[in-house]
């Protein structure tokens, strides 16, 4: 009789990163809980993953998170992997970022990761191989929009706290920190310039002379979710082709 598949939950899984991560984990044999604030987007992703469940979850709404976690427990009985991928990125600098945008970014990117991870802890502490993966950003090193950068720096600190608490039962927590990825999410960050020229500039700055793809992010996430990463915790893996180094001009 085959062993039951491990269960992974991905937040914000209707977008480019989240859907790529959900599909990769599905291909690796996980049962995937595909969550998104727009459940119809989650359902569309589930159509491409054999063992998957679409679920509404707005990470900025505590009730939505606890309701979703109760549903996971009711239908699947547990949880082994959480991928905190849901995120937004406003435009602007220190004097032009609206306070409302700052607060909403923190509510989704950082507070949301805390609320989801905290709600998942009772399940994770019962798992024989708990994994939490935070989707961060290279901007925690380089700076950028103040709200986005602060939220992603905060995710690193949150990860290291979770690594301490999960370690006692053999669980891990790590951060995947992409550089610029060729997606509409990066477009919406308003980094200036015409799109093609903008991404060409990113590629020139990167030692590997290209930008990341959602699949690059998914591959790194799958590594942290796997048994191969069972003794790696509290780490930040930059998926940036070397752009986390001093930029190549």
CSV table of C-alpha atoms in Angstrom, one decimal:
chain,number,residue,atom,x,y,z
A,1,UNK,CA,0.0,0.0,0.0
A,2,UNK,CA,1.6,3.4,-1.0
A,3,UNK,CA,2.4,5.8,1.7
A,4,UNK,CA,0.0,8.8,2.0
A,5,UNK,CA,1.3,11.9,0.2
A,6,UNK,CA,2.5,14.8,2.3
A,7,UNK,CA,0.3,17.9,2.3
A,8,UNK,CA,1.5,21.3,1.3
A,9,UNK,CA,-0.3,24.6,1.5
A,10,UNK,CA,0.6,27.6,-0.8
A,11,UNK,CA,-0.7,31.1,-0.2
A,12,UNK,CA,-1.3,33.5,-3.0
A,13,UNK,CA,-1.2,30.5,-5.3
A,14,UNK,CA,-3.3,32.0,-8.1
A,15,UNK,CA,-0.4,34.2,-9.2
A,16,UNK,CA,2.7,33.5,-11.2
A,17,UNK,CA,5.0,32.5,-8.3
A,18,UNK,CA,2.3,30.6,-6.3
A,19,UNK,CA,1.0,28.6,-9.3
A,20,UNK,CA,4.5,27.6,-10.4
A,21,UNK,CA,5.3,26.5,-6.8
A,22,UNK,CA,2.0,24.6,-6.4
A,23,UNK,CA,2.5,22.8,-9.7
A,24,UNK,CA,6.1,21.8,-8.8
A,25,UNK,CA,5.0,20.5,-5.4
A,26,UNK,CA,2.2,18.6,-7.1
A,27,UNK,CA,4.7,17.0,-9.5
A,28,UNK,CA,6.9,16.1,-6.5
A,29,UNK,CA,4.0,14.0,-5.1
A,30,UNK,CA,2.5,16.4,-2.6
A,31,UNK,CA,-1.2,16.9,-2.1
A,32,UNK,CA,-1.4,20.7,-2.6
A,33,UNK,CA,-3.8,23.1,-0.9
A,34,UNK,CA,-4.0,25.9,-3.4
A,35,UNK,CA,-5.1,29.1,-1.6
A,36,UNK,CA,-5.8,32.5,-2.8
A,37,UNK,CA,-8.0,35.5,-1.9
A,38,UNK,CA,-9.8,34.9,-5.2
A,39,UNK,CA,-10.8,31.3,-5.0
A,40,UNK,CA,-11.6,31.1,-8.7
A,41,UNK,CA,-7.9,31.7,-9.4
A,42,UNK,CA,-7.1,28.9,-7.0
A,43,UNK,CA,-9.5,26.6,-8.8
A,44,UNK,CA,-8.0,27.3,-12.1
A,45,UNK,CA,-4.5,26.3,-10.8
A,46,UNK,CA,-6.0,23.2,-9.3
A,47,UNK,CA,-7.2,22.1,-12.7
A,48,UNK,CA,-3.5,21.6,-13.6
A,49,UNK,CA,-2.5,19.6,-10.4
A,50,UNK,CA,-3.9,16.1,-9.9
A,51,UNK,CA,-3.9,16.0,-6.1
A,52,UNK,CA,-5.0,19.5,-5.1
A,53,UNK,CA,-7.7,21.4,-3.2
A,54,UNK,CA,-8.7,25.0,-4.0
A,55,UNK,CA,-9.4,27.1,-0.9
A,56,UNK,CA,-10.2,30.7,-0.2
A,57,UNK,CA,-7.7,32.4,2.1
A,58,UNK,CA,-7.1,36.1,2.5
A,59,UNK,CA,-4.0,36.3,4.6
A,60,UNK,CA,-4.8,39.8,5.8
A,61,UNK,CA,-8.0,38.5,7.4
A,62,UNK,CA,-7.5,36.5,10.6
A,63,UNK,CA,-10.9,34.8,10.3
A,64,UNK,CA,-10.3,33.8,6.7
A,65,UNK,CA,-7.0,32.1,7.8
A,66,UNK,CA,-8.4,30.3,10.7
A,67,UNK,CA,-11.4,29.1,8.7
A,68,UNK,CA,-9.2,27.8,6.0
A,69,UNK,CA,-6.9,26.0,8.4
A,70,UNK,CA,-10.0,24.3,10.0
A,71,UNK,CA,-11.0,23.2,6.6
A,72,UNK,CA,-7.6,21.7,5.9
A,73,UNK,CA,-7.8,19.8,9.2
A,74,UNK,CA,-11.3,18.6,8.4
A,75,UNK,CA,-10.7,17.4,4.9
A,76,UNK,CA,-7.0,16.3,4.9
A,77,UNK,CA,-6.3,15.7,8.6
A,78,UNK,CA,-2.9,17.5,8.8
A,79,UNK,CA,-0.3,19.7,7.1
A,80,UNK,CA,3.4,19.2,6.4
A,81,UNK,CA,4.5,22.2,4.4
A,82,UNK,CA,3.5,25.8,4.3
A,83,UNK,CA,4.7,28.2,1.6
A,84,UNK,CA,4.1,31.8,2.5
A,85,UNK,CA,4.0,33.3,-1.0
A,86,UNK,CA,1.1,35.8,-0.9
A,87,UNK,CA,2.4,39.3,-1.3
A,88,UNK,CA,1.9,42.8,-2.8
A,89,UNK,CA,4.4,45.5,-3.8
A,90,UNK,CA,3.3,49.2,-3.9
A,91,UNK,CA,5.2,51.9,-5.8
A,92,UNK,CA,7.0,54.9,-4.3
A,93,UNK,CA,9.9,55.9,-2.2
A,94,UNK,CA,10.2,57.3,1.4
A,95,UNK,CA,8.3,60.5,0.6
A,96,UNK,CA,5.8,59.1,-2.0
A,97,UNK,CA,4.6,55.8,-0.5
A,98,UNK,CA,1.2,56.3,0.9
A,99,UNK,CA,0.8,55.2,4.6
A,100,UNK,CA,-2.2,53.1,3.6
A,101,UNK,CA,-0.1,51.3,1.1
A,102,UNK,CA,2.6,50.7,3.7
A,103,UNK,CA,0.1,49.3,6.2
A,104,UNK,CA,-1.5,47.0,3.6
A,105,UNK,CA,1.8,45.7,2.4
A,106,UNK,CA,2.9,44.9,5.9
A,107,UNK,CA,-0.5,43.3,6.6
A,108,UNK,CA,-0.2,40.9,3.7
A,109,UNK,CA,3.5,40.3,3.3
A,110,UNK,CA,4.6,40.1,6.9
A,111,UNK,CA,1.6,40.0,9.3
A,112,UNK,CA,0.0,37.6,6.9
A,113,UNK,CA,3.0,35.2,6.9
A,114,UNK,CA,2.9,35.3,10.7
A,115,UNK,CA,-0.9,34.7,11.0
A,116,UNK,CA,-0.7,31.7,8.5
A,117,UNK,CA,2.4,30.2,10.1
A,118,UNK,CA,1.0,30.6,13.6
A,119,UNK,CA,-2.3,29.0,12.6
A,120,UNK,CA,-0.4,26.1,10.9
A,121,UNK,CA,1.9,25.4,13.9
A,122,UNK,CA,-0.4,22.8,15.7
A,123,UNK,CA,-0.3,20.8,12.5
A,124,UNK,CA,3.4,21.4,11.7
A,125,UNK,CA,4.5,20.3,15.2
A,126,UNK,CA,2.8,17.0,14.6
A,127,UNK,CA,4.4,16.4,11.2
A,128,UNK,CA,7.5,14.2,11.0
A,129,UNK,CA,9.0,16.6,8.4
A,130,UNK,CA,7.5,20.0,8.8
A,131,UNK,CA,8.7,22.7,6.4
A,132,UNK,CA,7.9,26.4,6.2
A,133,UNK,CA,9.2,28.3,3.2
A,134,UNK,CA,8.9,32.1,3.1
A,135,UNK,CA,9.0,33.8,-0.3
A,136,UNK,CA,11.2,36.8,0.4
A,137,UNK,CA,13.0,39.1,-2.0
A,138,UNK,CA,16.6,40.3,-2.8
A,139,UNK,CA,15.4,43.8,-1.9
A,140,UNK,CA,15.9,42.9,1.8
A,141,UNK,CA,19.6,43.4,1.0
A,142,UNK,CA,19.5,46.1,-1.6
A,143,UNK,CA,16.6,48.3,-0.6
A,144,UNK,CA,13.6,49.4,-2.7
A,145,UNK,CA,10.1,50.5,-2.0
A,146,UNK,CA,10.1,51.1,1.8
A,147,UNK,CA,7.0,49.0,2.5
A,148,UNK,CA,8.0,46.0,0.4
A,149,UNK,CA,11.7,46.1,1.5
A,150,UNK,CA,10.7,46.3,5.2
A,151,UNK,CA,8.2,43.5,4.9
A,152,UNK,CA,10.7,41.2,3.2
A,153,UNK,CA,13.4,42.0,5.8
A,154,UNK,CA,10.8,41.2,8.5
A,155,UNK,CA,10.1,37.9,6.9
A,156,UNK,CA,13.7,36.9,7.4
A,157,UNK,CA,13.5,37.6,11.1
A,158,UNK,CA,10.2,35.7,11.3
A,159,UNK,CA,11.7,32.8,9.6
A,160,UNK,CA,14.6,32.6,12.1
A,161,UNK,CA,12.1,32.6,15.0
A,162,UNK,CA,10.1,29.8,13.4
A,163,UNK,CA,13.3,27.8,12.7
A,164,UNK,CA,14.0,27.8,16.5
A,165,UNK,CA,10.5,26.7,17.3
A,166,UNK,CA,10.1,24.0,14.6
A,167,UNK,CA,13.6,22.6,15.2
A,168,UNK,CA,12.6,20.7,18.3
A,169,UNK,CA,10.4,18.4,16.3
A,170,UNK,CA,12.7,18.2,13.2
A,171,UNK,CA,11.0,20.9,11.2
A,172,UNK,CA,12.7,23.7,9.3
A,173,UNK,CA,12.0,27.2,8.1
A,174,UNK,CA,13.8,29.0,5.3
A,175,UNK,CA,13.5,31.9,2.9
A,176,UNK,CA,13.6,31.9,-0.9
A,177,UNK,CA,14.6,35.4,-2.0
A,178,UNK,CA,14.2,36.0,-5.7
A,179,UNK,CA,15.7,38.8,-7.7
A,180,UNK,CA,13.6,40.4,-10.5
A,181,UNK,CA,11.4,37.9,-12.2
A,182,UNK,CA,9.8,38.4,-15.6
A,183,UNK,CA,6.2,38.7,-14.3
A,184,UNK,CA,3.4,41.3,-14.1
A,185,UNK,CA,4.1,41.4,-10.3
A,186,UNK,CA,7.5,43.1,-11.0
A,187,UNK,CA,5.9,45.3,-13.6
A,188,UNK,CA,3.5,46.6,-11.0
A,189,UNK,CA,6.3,47.7,-8.7
A,190,UNK,CA,6.8,50.7,-10.9
A,191,UNK,CA,10.6,50.5,-11.2
A,192,UNK,CA,10.6,52.9,-14.1
A,193,UNK,CA,11.4,52.6,-17.8
A,194,UNK,CA,9.9,50.7,-20.7
A,195,UNK,CA,9.3,47.0,-19.8
A,196,UNK,CA,11.7,45.3,-22.3
A,197,UNK,CA,14.4,47.8,-21.5
A,198,UNK,CA,13.9,47.5,-17.8
A,199,UNK,CA,14.3,43.7,-17.8
A,200,UNK,CA,17.3,44.0,-20.1
A,201,UNK,CA,18.9,46.3,-17.5
A,202,UNK,CA,18.2,43.7,-14.8
A,203,UNK,CA,19.8,41.0,-16.9
A,204,UNK,CA,22.9,43.1,-17.6
A,205,UNK,CA,23.3,43.7,-13.8
A,206,UNK,CA,23.2,39.9,-13.1
A,207,UNK,CA,26.3,37.8,-13.5
A,208,UNK,CA,24.3,35.1,-15.3
A,209,UNK,CA,22.9,37.7,-17.7
A,210,UNK,CA,19.2,36.8,-17.3
A,211,UNK,CA,16.4,37.4,-14.9
A,212,UNK,CA,14.7,34.6,-12.9
A,213,UNK,CA,11.6,32.7,-13.9
A,214,UNK,CA,8.7,31.6,-11.7
A,215,UNK,CA,10.0,28.0,-12.2
A,216,UNK,CA,13.4,29.0,-10.8
A,217,UNK,CA,11.6,30.2,-7.6
A,218,UNK,CA,9.5,27.0,-7.6
A,219,UNK,CA,12.6,24.8,-7.9
A,220,UNK,CA,14.3,26.5,-4.9
A,221,UNK,CA,11.0,26.2,-2.9
A,222,UNK,CA,10.7,22.5,-3.7
A,223,UNK,CA,14.3,21.9,-2.5
A,224,UNK,CA,13.5,23.4,0.9
A,225,UNK,CA,10.3,21.3,1.1
A,226,UNK,CA,12.3,18.1,0.3
A,227,UNK,CA,14.1,15.6,2.5
A,228,UNK,CA,17.4,16.8,0.9
A,229,UNK,CA,17.1,20.1,2.9
A,230,UNK,CA,16.2,18.4,6.2
A,231,UNK,CA,19.3,19.8,8.0
A,232,UNK,CA,19.1,23.3,6.6
A,233,UNK,CA,17.1,25.9,8.5
A,234,UNK,CA,17.0,29.6,9.2
A,235,UNK,CA,18.7,30.3,5.8
A,236,UNK,CA,18.0,32.7,3.0
A,237,UNK,CA,18.5,31.3,-0.5
A,238,UNK,CA,18.9,34.1,-3.2
A,239,UNK,CA,17.4,33.0,-6.5
A,240,UNK,CA,18.9,36.0,-8.3
A,241,UNK,CA,21.6,34.7,-10.6
A,242,UNK,CA,24.2,36.5,-8.4
A,243,UNK,CA,22.4,39.8,-8.4
A,244,UNK,CA,22.6,39.7,-4.5
A,245,UNK,CA,26.3,40.4,-5.0
A,246,UNK,CA,27.6,43.9,-6.0
A,247,UNK,CA,25.7,44.7,-9.2
A,248,UNK,CA,27.6,44.1,-12.4
A,249,UNK,CA,27.2,47.3,-14.6
